[in-house]
Amino acid sequence: MKYIDEYRDPELARLLLAELGRVTTRPWTLMEVCGGQTNTIVRQGIDELLPGGIEMIHGPGCPVCVTPLEVLDRAMAIAATPGTILTSFGDMLRVPGSRTDLLAQRARGADVRIVYSPMDAVTLARDNPDRQVVFLAVGFETTAPANAMAVLHAAALGITNFSVLVSHVLVPPAMTAVLRAPGCRVQGFLAAGHVCAVMGWSEYEPLAEQFRVPIVVTGFEPLDLLEGILMTVRQLEQGRHEVENQYARAVRRDGNTAARAAIRRVFRVTDRAWRGIGTIPDSGLTLTDEFAAFDARRRFDVGRLVVREHPDCVAGDILTGAKTPLDCAAYGTTCTPRTPLGAPMVSAEGTCAAYYTAGRRQEDRHASR
Amino acid sequence: MRHVDPATGTCPAPVPETERVLLGHGSGGRLSAELIGRVLVPALGAAAPGGPLEDAAVVEVGESDLALSTDAYVVDPLFFPGGDIGSMAVHGTVNDLAMRAAMPVALTVAYVVEEGLPLPVLRSVAESAGEAAVAAGVPIVSGDTKVVGRGAADRLFVITAGLGRRLPGVAPSVAAARPGDAILLSGPIGAHGVTVLSTREGLGFEADLVSDSRPLHRLVAAMVAAGGDAVHALRDPTRGGLASALNEIAAASGVGAEIDERALPVPEPVRAACEMLGLDPAYVANEGCLVAFVAAERADAVLAAMRDRPEGAQAVRIGTACDDGPVVVRTAVGSRRVLDVLLGEQLPRIC
């Protein structure tokens, strides 16, 4: 862990902040795309240390937050089907659907299980041949390779009682949607380091060029983020708009070619709905025809789902950076981790939950800036 | 209060927690506190405790201050690196007594056994409980055994109760911390919770980890010998972790606290596992450390006494109690954030 400690050195943090103060001549608004980065920024209070005029707005990169209500409601309907084991990662279990969440459903008797890898779900299917095991496969490009491998593994083993409810989303189309949104204030991006570890960064180059926006691939430790912010601000101050890599210790230009090949084999690009944002063209992954037999949507007829988002939830504005949680009337009042109106109040990576857990209150807004 | 959709009469967000018990109600977080405060304690009526909820109750019997505690252990798996459900049940109750500066006098133990449990498992757990009690210097004087049908319990539950005698001249309580107190932590955090999680789920971290399960009464005796009544508040941060323990003391005592994140001792394997799983070590359960609020002028002496004991060899000062406000952490990069109580259990993240 010494390797990590070096990215938390307070003296280096002070030096980076001093340098940032030196190069900054005017206000800039940056977006960190990834929820993991949001978590570090808020938990470490990095945004409150930045020189005046540099504002961080939090992007749509929380996979839990952007999973559409329809998918959650479908997962719950499948979990309610007798003989089914519904599996997913831990933080999906508390996300509110239209009426309930998977944890509450488990308390009512559904067999809902946390897994730590999609391979565990395949094993569960192998060990329970008389049950249907469904894996709720959500997330960005980071989780897609492992989910693809699970499908390939199940196919190779001839397992027929395993299926996936796929709701993968892709980062570059989301960044495009943010940049095209009316009133977009984002002038530079910190791109998600672990997404780029899989996909590389070449796909960001057309985006930087088209929108004349600097994009810096950034890691997750406090000093990663401070350095990523400094690199982005330097570009803005110098009038550049390039893709740079702060996270060189983990990311190569072409990413992980084996992982990308697995994704290409199992998934194809499709339009995808994002919770709170709407449908973004070519922004998701779905199973290819070759693996359609593993599609839980085909395997389970759950009838027509009536999907209803809470009217007071402004998750879409939060996820696109148009608003912060402190701009939301429901934040901390009717919307808390106990009674989340929307997904950003649920996941550790959700902006609202990160703010709430770090004790940020609406009255602090007036005190801090 | 939550919204109810007037059109359908249904709640759009999660099922109200009043309707059914969720696993989160057992997490040691806010849901646990509410279950106790809103359902269990009020149900006791006039029999309810009058003061703050403590790890053990102090009961005056004649001229003695006795402490009484009871606890149920439901850990999965039954055996884990560094301990098992039997030794943990003994250590947990000894520690609950110790948090009131009471030295254990006697324990009772009850086993709730699911039909079909292999006898060697029960024997091994019982022997482990016996060995832990001998090592702690306390006899197990009574007990009970119940066997329930298959599916009516998860293999084996262990319930222990403990009777202790309070050391003279001290009365540590979660409600007795004062502004200016030094906040001391007896050892590294997070090992127990991560070890149990990793062993249960087969995550592989347990190869580098052992639970910190151990008795702390001798450590407390050494602290009291060095600090006397300057030892204001003691809590062993079990479920809900250090963050919950600090918040419980701060709330019950009406003080705030400021903690230095860089002073928190988190073993490297714990930190690595937490990074991977998206867990915060401050909320992970422990079974063999304590947090103490000690008057500033005696803090160095108490800390030295702690470090003289093997259980406290890595004791550190992690912060200071202040007049009021929340529990705040000074972060590694020099900012500050609130260290609040979690709602329910921490859930591993996606990526």
XYZ file of C-alpha atoms in Angstrom:
720
model
C 0.000 0.000 0.000
C 2.999 2.302 0.065
C 2.185 2.900 -3.578
C -1.174 4.343 -2.532
C 0.178 6.358 0.404
C 2.297 8.310 -2.027
C -0.909 9.557 -3.601
C -2.189 10.845 -0.266
C 0.828 12.859 0.827
C -0.421 16.120 2.375
C 2.790 17.969 1.517
C 2.485 17.053 -2.163
C -1.197 18.034 -1.997
C -0.190 21.467 -0.718
C 2.357 21.830 -3.534
C -0.212 20.868 -6.175
C -2.759 23.279 -4.710
C -0.172 26.054 -4.669
C 0.699 25.366 -8.306
C -2.979 25.310 -9.195
C -3.388 28.704 -7.527
C -0.406 30.000 -9.491
C -1.611 28.937 -12.944
C -5.281 29.851 -12.465
C -6.113 33.313 -13.784
C -9.890 32.994 -14.205
C -12.808 30.764 -13.157
C -13.098 27.323 -14.728
C -15.757 24.674 -14.432
C -14.638 21.060 -14.625
C -16.589 17.819 -14.478
C -15.284 14.599 -12.999
C -17.152 11.921 -14.895
C -16.831 9.035 -12.481
C -18.696 8.454 -9.238
C -15.572 7.011 -7.644
C -13.847 10.307 -8.287
C -16.840 12.195 -6.893
C -16.564 10.080 -3.777
C -12.865 10.923 -3.299
C -13.420 14.616 -4.006
C -16.234 14.936 -1.490
C -14.790 12.586 1.161
C -11.441 14.318 1.072
C -12.996 17.784 0.719
C -10.842 18.471 -2.340
C -13.413 20.768 -3.951
C -13.329 22.970 -0.866
C -9.554 23.358 -1.097
C -9.464 24.472 -4.746
C -8.542 28.057 -5.579
C -11.539 30.350 -5.822
C -13.178 30.205 -9.206
C -12.458 26.546 -9.950
C -15.694 24.638 -9.628
C -16.065 20.874 -9.777
C -19.358 19.550 -11.011
C -20.176 15.923 -10.645
C -20.885 13.798 -13.677
C -23.110 10.877 -14.572
C -20.541 8.200 -13.781
C -22.312 6.363 -10.998
C -23.469 3.073 -12.515
C -26.027 2.553 -9.794
C -27.505 5.995 -10.344
C -28.015 5.772 -14.079
C -29.560 2.301 -14.197
C -33.103 2.957 -15.435
C -36.073 2.429 -13.227
C -37.485 -0.007 -15.765
C -34.476 -2.292 -15.304
C -34.800 -2.201 -11.515
C -38.519 -2.887 -11.655
C -37.852 -5.741 -14.074
C -35.179 -7.153 -11.752
C -37.645 -7.051 -8.876
C -40.339 -8.718 -10.954
C -37.866 -11.446 -11.899
C -36.793 -11.824 -8.257
C -40.448 -12.362 -7.376
C -40.687 -15.246 -9.849
C -40.744 -18.548 -7.916
C -37.588 -20.629 -8.263
C -35.405 -17.656 -9.116
C -32.190 -16.420 -7.504
C -31.539 -12.788 -8.389
C -27.908 -11.736 -7.984
C -26.134 -8.417 -8.240
C -23.441 -6.276 -6.671
C -24.130 -4.955 -3.194
C -24.942 -1.355 -3.856
C -27.627 -2.203 -6.425
C -29.756 -3.777 -3.722
C -30.767 -0.557 -2.034
C -31.687 1.456 -5.129
C -35.359 2.407 -5.141
C -37.444 1.153 -8.005
C -40.941 2.426 -8.623
C -42.251 0.894 -5.406
C -39.618 -0.997 -3.492
C -35.977 -2.086 -3.521
C -34.259 -5.446 -3.689
C -33.238 -5.463 -0.003
C -36.832 -4.973 1.078
C -37.872 -7.633 -1.376
C -35.362 -9.997 0.182
C -36.882 -9.279 3.597
C -40.228 -10.301 2.095
C -38.833 -13.667 1.055
C -37.324 -13.225 -2.414
C -33.996 -14.972 -2.956
C -31.788 -11.957 -3.656
C -28.054 -12.416 -3.184
C -25.000 -10.181 -3.246
C -22.172 -11.483 -5.389
C -18.675 -10.097 -5.705
C -18.120 -11.286 -9.246
C -20.502 -12.316 -12.022
C -18.568 -15.601 -12.093
C -20.024 -16.293 -8.639
C -23.485 -16.121 -10.208
C -22.454 -18.677 -12.816
C -21.194 -20.951 -10.037
C -24.481 -20.475 -8.221
C -26.333 -21.554 -11.359
C -24.128 -24.608 -11.724
C -24.764 -25.565 -8.093
C -28.523 -24.977 -8.299
C -29.595 -26.663 -11.541
C -33.266 -26.611 -10.533
C -33.263 -22.823 -10.049
C -33.010 -19.941 -12.493
C -30.074 -17.673 -11.577
C -30.160 -14.142 -12.954
C -27.334 -11.640 -12.743
C -28.270 -7.967 -12.897
C -25.411 -6.772 -15.104
C -25.042 -3.027 -14.836
C -22.152 -0.603 -14.940
C -19.827 1.114 -17.347
C -17.036 -0.274 -19.500
C -15.286 -1.330 -16.285
C -17.674 -4.115 -15.373
C -18.508 -5.165 -18.924
C -15.461 -7.414 -19.468
C -16.152 -9.534 -16.369
C -19.831 -9.769 -17.271
C -18.885 -10.810 -20.799
C -16.565 -13.459 -19.384
C -19.377 -14.788 -17.183
C -21.601 -15.280 -20.217
C -18.761 -16.908 -22.156
C -18.011 -19.151 -19.185
C -21.655 -20.196 -18.779
C -21.876 -20.908 -22.508
C -18.701 -22.992 -22.404
C -20.044 -25.024 -19.471
C -23.387 -25.507 -21.173
C -25.239 -23.911 -18.252
C -28.811 -23.225 -19.261
C -30.260 -21.859 -16.025
C -28.120 -18.692 -16.018
C -29.105 -15.410 -17.590
C -28.160 -11.745 -17.403
C -30.319 -8.657 -17.192
C -28.020 -6.302 -19.074
C -28.026 -2.551 -18.592
C -24.492 -1.529 -19.474
C -23.742 2.071 -20.290
C -20.846 3.717 -22.099
C -19.017 6.852 -21.015
C -18.130 8.758 -24.227
C -21.772 9.085 -25.408
C -22.701 10.368 -21.956
C -19.973 12.997 -22.142
C -21.294 13.982 -25.565
C -24.806 14.290 -24.127
C -23.508 16.479 -21.285
C -21.682 18.745 -23.757
C -24.741 19.034 -26.006
C -27.146 19.773 -23.162
C -28.539 23.319 -23.223
C -26.633 25.588 -20.848
C -23.755 23.130 -20.420
C -21.116 24.751 -18.198
C -18.465 22.045 -18.464
C -15.170 23.396 -19.805
C -12.957 20.421 -19.079
C -13.300 16.764 -18.094
C -11.523 14.430 -15.743
C -12.107 11.110 -17.516
C -12.570 7.979 -15.436
C -9.249 6.187 -15.061
C -10.584 2.665 -14.692
C -12.849 2.980 -17.736
C -9.784 4.006 -19.718
C -7.808 1.113 -18.239
C -10.210 -1.098 -20.198
C -10.988 1.015 -23.236
C -7.905 3.248 -23.577
C -8.332 6.914 -24.372
C -8.255 7.090 -28.160
C -12.057 7.262 -28.269
C -11.922 10.565 -26.376
C -9.765 12.290 -28.988
C -12.609 13.087 -31.438
C -14.632 14.409 -28.500
C -11.851 16.766 -27.371
C -11.428 17.970 -30.918
C -15.107 18.404 -31.787
C -16.071 20.255 -28.606
C -12.663 21.882 -28.063
C -12.623 20.579 -24.528
C -9.592 19.259 -22.616
C -9.971 15.732 -21.254
C -7.522 14.338 -18.704
C -7.629 10.639 -17.842
C -7.455 10.689 -14.049
C -7.055 8.215 -11.197
C -8.899 8.029 -7.895
C -6.485 8.978 -5.147
C -6.517 12.532 -3.783
C -3.272 13.473 -5.510
C -4.471 11.896 -8.777
C -7.452 14.199 -8.697
C -5.471 17.297 -7.756
C -2.969 16.590 -10.527
C -5.788 15.866 -13.018
C -7.435 19.165 -12.120
C -4.092 20.976 -12.501
C -3.461 19.386 -15.922
C -6.958 20.333 -17.109
C -6.683 23.907 -15.864
C -3.246 24.259 -17.472
C -4.748 23.257 -20.822
C -7.615 25.703 -20.402
C -5.269 28.518 -19.435
C -3.085 27.750 -22.466
C -6.025 27.409 -24.843
C -5.358 23.726 -25.528
C -7.926 20.952 -25.827
C -6.139 17.623 -25.831
C -6.525 14.229 -24.243
C -3.844 13.789 -21.597
C -3.177 10.884 -19.266
C -2.597 11.597 -15.600
C -3.147 7.906 -14.721
C -0.169 6.549 -16.639
C 0.529 3.920 -13.999
C -2.673 2.089 -14.964
C -3.803 3.259 -18.393
C -2.448 2.719 -21.891
C -3.690 4.461 -25.019
C -5.318 1.285 -26.354
C -6.499 -0.004 -23.003
C -6.798 -3.722 -22.360
C -7.176 -5.396 -25.735
C -8.236 -8.788 -24.317
C -10.998 -7.175 -22.260
C -12.177 -5.171 -25.239
C -12.284 -8.322 -27.342
C -14.472 -10.063 -24.745
C -16.865 -7.115 -24.724
C -17.045 -7.098 -28.534
C -17.748 -10.821 -28.645
C -20.635 -10.831 -26.171
C -22.133 -7.357 -26.485
C -23.136 -4.948 -29.216
C -23.740 -1.213 -28.944
C -27.325 -0.080 -28.599
C -29.345 2.962 -27.591
C -29.770 3.010 -23.831
C -31.993 4.818 -21.353
C -30.169 6.529 -18.467
C -32.101 7.069 -15.284
C -32.905 10.729 -14.842
C -31.391 11.660 -18.193
C -33.309 9.782 -20.876
C -32.252 7.776 -23.885
C -28.803 8.478 -25.298
C -28.078 7.043 -28.745
C -25.434 4.307 -28.934
C -24.715 4.647 -25.232
C -25.274 1.100 -24.015
C -24.422 -2.533 -24.527
C -26.772 -5.429 -25.086
C -26.160 -9.103 -25.824
C -25.296 -10.053 -29.377
C -27.550 -12.505 -31.217
C -25.032 -15.283 -30.533
C -25.677 -14.974 -26.787
C -29.329 -13.941 -26.841
C -30.231 -17.177 -25.069
C -28.657 -15.691 -21.931
C -30.922 -12.636 -22.030
C -33.115 -12.531 -18.907
C -35.519 -10.200 -20.729
C -36.357 -13.026 -23.106
C -36.409 -15.722 -20.474
C -38.793 -14.026 -18.037
C -42.147 -12.659 -19.088
C -42.925 -10.180 -16.325
C -45.801 -8.534 -18.158
C -46.122 -4.810 -18.588
C -44.203 -2.725 -16.086
C -45.672 0.559 -14.899
C -42.648 2.673 -14.181
C -42.950 5.855 -12.145
C -40.138 8.155 -11.094
C -40.691 10.303 -8.050
C -41.788 13.761 -9.221
C -39.609 15.620 -6.711
C -36.391 13.897 -7.798
C -34.028 15.988 -9.916
C -31.526 13.180 -10.439
C -31.152 14.028 -14.121
C -30.019 17.559 -13.326
C -27.637 16.214 -10.673
C -26.188 13.606 -13.025
C -25.547 16.099 -15.818
C -24.075 18.678 -13.475
C -26.857 21.197 -14.040
C -27.545 21.179 -10.297
C -25.723 20.175 -7.140
C -27.511 18.322 -4.359
C -27.567 21.585 -2.405
C -29.755 23.076 -5.159
C -32.403 20.386 -4.608
C -35.293 21.206 -2.279
C -35.731 17.541 -1.388
C -32.050 16.985 -0.471
C -31.673 16.207 3.205
C -35.378 16.788 3.850
C -37.681 14.386 2.053
C -34.720 12.715 0.305
C -32.184 11.045 2.599
C -30.387 7.683 2.533
C -33.349 6.336 4.516
C -35.943 7.631 2.080
C -34.079 8.084 -1.184
C -36.263 9.577 -3.888
C -33.671 8.715 -6.498
C -30.584 6.625 -7.004
C -27.933 9.346 -6.438
C -28.875 9.261 -2.744
C -28.206 5.510 -2.548
C -24.842 4.432 -3.871
C -21.550 5.320 -2.185
C -20.672 6.808 -5.556
C -23.870 8.789 -5.916
C -23.351 12.523 -5.658
C -26.212 13.091 -3.226
C -25.173 10.207 -0.965
C -21.546 11.394 -1.016
C -22.667 14.892 0.012
C -25.011 13.569 2.670
C -22.507 11.135 4.186
C -19.875 13.861 4.308
C -22.326 15.972 6.279
C -22.898 18.674 3.680
C -26.061 20.610 4.393
C -27.893 23.251 2.445
C -27.011 25.911 4.991
C -23.303 25.182 4.327
C -23.746 26.403 0.776
C -23.983 29.986 1.952
C -21.033 29.560 4.280
C -18.632 27.904 1.850
C -18.773 29.905 -1.374
C -42.016 11.403 6.785
C -42.097 9.708 3.418
C -44.339 10.595 0.525
C -47.347 8.488 -0.250
C -48.617 8.681 -3.782
C -52.242 9.877 -3.456
C -53.168 8.217 -6.730
C -52.233 4.743 -5.700
C -51.682 4.981 -1.981
C -48.294 3.370 -2.468
C -44.847 4.534 -1.512
C -42.544 5.177 -4.443
C -39.295 4.622 -2.588
C -38.272 1.665 -0.420
C -40.736 -0.152 1.775
C -41.044 1.667 5.117
C -38.645 0.066 7.548
C -41.377 -0.081 10.128
C -43.071 -2.750 8.075
C -40.436 -5.450 8.210
C -37.081 -5.964 9.841
C -34.261 -5.563 7.349
C -30.698 -6.820 7.713
C -29.705 -3.177 8.039
C -31.542 -3.061 11.360
C -28.756 -5.243 12.744
C -25.906 -3.210 11.284
C -25.091 -1.054 14.280
C -25.978 2.037 12.265
C -28.877 4.449 12.403
C -31.468 1.779 11.635
C -30.251 -0.304 14.602
C -30.458 2.688 16.916
C -33.978 3.423 15.763
C -35.134 -0.149 16.158
C -33.891 -0.091 19.741
C -35.075 3.421 20.495
C -38.496 3.256 18.867
C -39.533 -0.364 19.255
C -37.550 -2.295 21.848
C -36.899 0.160 24.677
C -40.409 1.731 24.676
C -41.858 -1.766 24.863
C -40.110 -2.204 28.225
C -42.224 0.584 29.714
C -41.306 1.205 33.333
C -38.733 -1.588 33.107
C -36.702 0.354 30.531
C -33.263 1.711 31.462
C -33.365 5.333 32.483
C -30.035 6.550 31.160
C -28.136 6.220 27.909
C -27.812 2.791 26.332
C -24.492 1.334 27.456
C -22.559 -1.824 26.621
C -23.330 -3.067 30.137
C -25.620 -1.820 32.895
C -24.255 -0.962 36.316
C -26.428 -2.335 39.090
C -25.976 -1.521 42.752
C -26.241 -4.629 44.912
C -25.549 -3.942 48.544
C -22.307 -1.999 48.603
C -21.001 -3.397 45.331
C -21.246 -1.829 41.886
C -21.967 -4.763 39.639
C -22.142 -4.628 35.866
C -24.456 -6.840 33.825
C -24.410 -7.502 30.111
C -25.953 -9.871 27.586
C -25.240 -10.410 23.923
C -26.129 -12.796 21.106
C -23.626 -13.945 18.495
C -24.738 -14.954 15.005
C -21.532 -14.693 13.003
C -21.208 -16.428 9.628
C -18.833 -18.248 9.194
C -18.604 -19.954 12.585
C -14.818 -20.208 12.281
C -12.588 -17.494 10.850
C -8.896 -16.599 11.034
C -8.212 -15.360 14.543
C -11.295 -16.775 16.209
C -14.691 -18.430 16.096
C -18.187 -17.830 17.379
C -17.356 -19.381 20.769
C -14.289 -17.295 21.656
C -15.952 -14.230 20.158
C -18.993 -14.658 22.403
C -16.772 -14.736 25.483
C -14.610 -11.812 24.357
C -17.610 -9.743 23.366
C -19.324 -9.995 26.722
C -16.094 -9.543 28.693
C -15.496 -6.400 26.626
C -19.009 -5.080 27.189
C -18.354 -5.323 30.931
C -14.905 -3.790 30.535
C -16.372 -0.733 28.802
C -17.952 0.120 32.174
C -14.596 -0.530 33.893
C -15.995 -3.769 35.298
C -13.849 -6.868 35.668
C -15.684 -10.072 34.761
C -16.805 -12.263 37.641
C -18.872 -14.899 35.850
C -20.374 -15.685 32.468
C -23.320 -17.740 31.295
C -23.611 -19.223 27.847
C -26.514 -20.555 25.808
C -26.331 -22.431 22.515
C -29.135 -22.433 19.960
C -28.268 -25.324 17.675
C -29.851 -26.161 14.334
C -30.718 -29.800 13.855
C -28.068 -31.463 11.734
C -25.079 -29.468 12.945
C -22.075 -31.820 13.069
C -21.251 -32.585 16.688
C -17.527 -31.854 16.188
C -18.483 -28.294 15.220
C -20.459 -27.791 18.420
C -17.706 -29.412 20.469
C -15.057 -27.217 18.893
C -17.044 -24.022 19.505
C -17.806 -24.991 23.108
C -14.164 -25.841 23.770
C -13.108 -22.558 22.249
C -15.535 -20.669 24.490
C -14.149 -22.541 27.485
C -10.557 -21.794 26.563
C -11.353 -18.125 25.995
C -13.033 -17.916 29.399
C -10.061 -19.550 31.120
C -7.683 -17.185 29.353
C -9.821 -14.230 30.432
C -9.839 -15.532 33.989
C -13.596 -15.816 34.266
C -15.663 -18.976 34.879
C -18.698 -19.968 32.833
C -21.093 -20.754 35.646
C -24.339 -21.589 33.905
C -25.812 -22.204 30.513
C -28.570 -23.524 28.320
C -28.889 -25.575 25.154
C -31.736 -25.525 22.661
C -31.963 -27.562 19.477
C -34.278 -26.214 16.780
C -35.465 -27.803 13.556
C -33.537 -27.583 10.330
C -34.040 -24.113 8.860
C -35.171 -22.570 12.147
C -31.664 -21.240 12.846
C -28.500 -20.843 10.846
C -26.400 -23.725 12.299
C -25.433 -22.201 15.643
C -26.166 -19.092 17.656
C -24.362 -18.371 20.936
C -25.750 -16.133 23.669
C -23.616 -15.018 26.580
C -24.349 -12.969 29.664
C -21.728 -11.555 31.962
C -21.523 -10.277 35.503
C -18.691 -7.965 36.483
C -17.498 -5.923 39.412
C -16.679 -2.314 38.753
C -13.207 -1.042 39.573
C -13.432 1.409 42.457
C -13.344 5.131 41.840
C -14.253 5.174 38.162
C -17.554 5.409 36.318
C -16.912 5.518 32.583
C -20.058 6.040 30.556
C -20.895 6.941 26.968
C -22.507 10.044 28.465
C -19.425 11.194 30.412
C -17.071 12.484 27.698
C -16.133 16.152 28.050
C -14.858 18.844 25.695
C -11.076 18.764 25.540
C -10.823 15.028 26.185
C -8.153 13.217 24.223
C -9.583 10.457 22.046
C -7.463 7.316 22.248
C -7.752 4.174 20.131
C -6.207 0.972 21.460
C -5.270 -0.614 18.158
C -5.763 -0.992 14.417
C -9.300 -1.028 13.040
C -11.183 -3.058 10.451
C -9.481 -6.457 10.679
C -12.386 -8.393 12.186
C -15.099 -7.224 9.799
C -12.985 -7.663 6.685
C -11.702 -11.079 7.821
C -15.212 -12.382 8.453
C -16.557 -10.943 5.177
C -13.645 -12.339 3.192
C -13.858 -15.778 4.824
C -17.621 -15.961 4.289
C -17.493 -14.877 0.669
C -14.206 -16.533 -0.275
C -12.685 -13.249 -1.423
C -9.112 -14.272 -0.643
C -8.188 -11.355 1.612
C -8.326 -13.585 4.685
C -4.942 -15.036 3.742
C -3.366 -11.806 5.020
C -5.809 -11.041 7.813
C -6.846 -12.255 11.239
C -9.684 -11.010 13.400
C -8.639 -8.847 16.336
C -11.042 -10.721 18.677
C -9.624 -10.616 22.227
C -10.572 -9.611 25.774
C -9.892 -6.025 26.791
C -10.584 -6.010 30.538
C -6.923 -6.122 31.517
C -6.207 -3.244 29.166
C -8.996 -1.255 30.826
C -7.630 -2.103 34.266
C -4.236 -0.743 33.210
C -5.855 2.406 31.810
C -7.782 2.974 35.011
C -4.668 2.368 37.105
C -2.887 5.067 35.120
C -5.744 7.509 34.638
C -8.288 6.878 37.369
C -11.438 8.900 36.915
C -9.851 10.768 34.019
C -11.052 7.840 31.902
C -14.417 9.341 31.017
C -15.868 7.144 28.262
C -15.053 3.748 26.784
C -16.611 1.949 23.832
C -15.544 -1.074 21.845
C -16.352 -0.277 18.219
C -18.000 -3.513 17.136
C -20.897 -3.345 14.644
C -20.961 0.045 12.952
C -17.244 0.431 13.551
C -15.268 3.329 14.930
C -17.481 5.943 13.306
C -20.598 4.686 15.081
C -18.804 4.400 18.451
C -17.523 7.966 18.222
C -20.955 9.250 17.255
C -22.642 7.345 20.083
C -20.293 8.833 22.663
C -20.520 12.314 21.162
C -24.325 12.206 21.069
C -24.768 10.770 24.561
C -22.225 13.184 26.070
C -23.293 16.276 24.138
C -19.817 16.883 22.734
C -18.292 17.020 19.256
C -15.104 15.360 18.095
C -12.353 16.003 15.607
C -10.359 13.037 14.337
C -7.196 13.052 12.243
C -7.668 10.629 9.345
C -3.932 10.077 9.026
C -3.709 8.968 12.663
C -6.231 6.156 12.161
C -4.338 2.857 12.209
C -5.657 0.785 9.300
C -3.597 -2.344 8.540
C -2.484 -2.506 4.945
C -4.448 -5.676 4.057
C -7.578 -4.082 5.545
C -7.057 -0.938 3.556
C -6.461 -2.920 0.362
C -9.614 -4.972 0.860
C -11.681 -1.893 1.661
C -10.366 -0.125 -1.439
C -11.357 -3.103 -3.568
C -14.815 -3.433 -2.071
C -15.631 0.234 -1.647
C -15.902 -0.025 2.141
C -14.789 2.608 4.653
C -12.636 1.060 7.437
C -14.160 3.524 9.897
C -17.461 1.633 9.609
C -16.084 -1.908 9.636
C -16.644 -4.039 12.770
C -13.915 -4.756 15.335
C -13.823 -7.227 18.239
C -10.581 -6.377 20.007
C -10.070 -2.652 20.267
C -11.588 0.214 22.212
C -11.938 3.937 21.883
C -11.509 6.064 25.011
C -12.246 9.677 25.880
C -9.708 10.666 28.536
C -9.114 13.990 30.288
C -6.291 15.716 28.420
C -3.973 16.065 31.399
C -3.929 12.301 32.014
C -4.019 11.210 28.368
C -0.285 10.667 27.941
C -0.122 8.496 31.073
C -3.129 6.447 29.943
C -1.689 6.072 26.451
C 1.613 4.873 27.887
C -0.198 2.344 30.071
C -2.127 1.108 27.044
C 1.066 0.649 25.050
C 2.537 -1.434 27.860
C -0.164 -4.063 27.288
C -0.112 -6.356 24.249
C -3.741 -5.443 23.451
C -2.770 -1.783 23.363
C 0.737 -1.960 21.935
C -0.347 0.066 18.915
C -2.539 2.529 20.820
C -2.686 6.016 19.351
C -4.301 9.348 19.999
C -6.653 9.974 17.095
C -8.276 13.256 18.029
C -9.900 15.556 20.533
C -13.409 16.124 21.850
C -14.766 19.611 21.299
C -17.628 21.652 22.713
C -20.279 20.597 20.262
C -20.926 19.806 16.627
C -20.614 16.586 14.710
C -17.788 14.071 14.585
C -15.420 15.556 12.027
C -12.450 14.024 10.238
C -9.498 16.098 9.128
C -8.689 14.490 5.779
C -5.314 13.463 4.420
C -5.186 16.516 2.155
C -6.126 18.918 4.922
C -9.844 19.413 4.420
C -12.603 18.392 6.855
C -15.657 16.234 6.543
C -18.337 14.923 8.842
C -17.997 11.292 9.938
C -21.653 10.417 10.333
C -23.401 7.205 11.335
C -24.396 5.056 8.391
C -28.039 4.251 7.830
C -27.602 0.491 7.587
C -24.903 -1.924 6.562
C -22.174 -0.943 4.124
C -22.717 -2.570 0.759
C -19.835 -3.464 -1.535
C -19.835 -1.258 -4.588
C -19.941 -2.191 -8.252
C -16.571 -1.007 -9.488
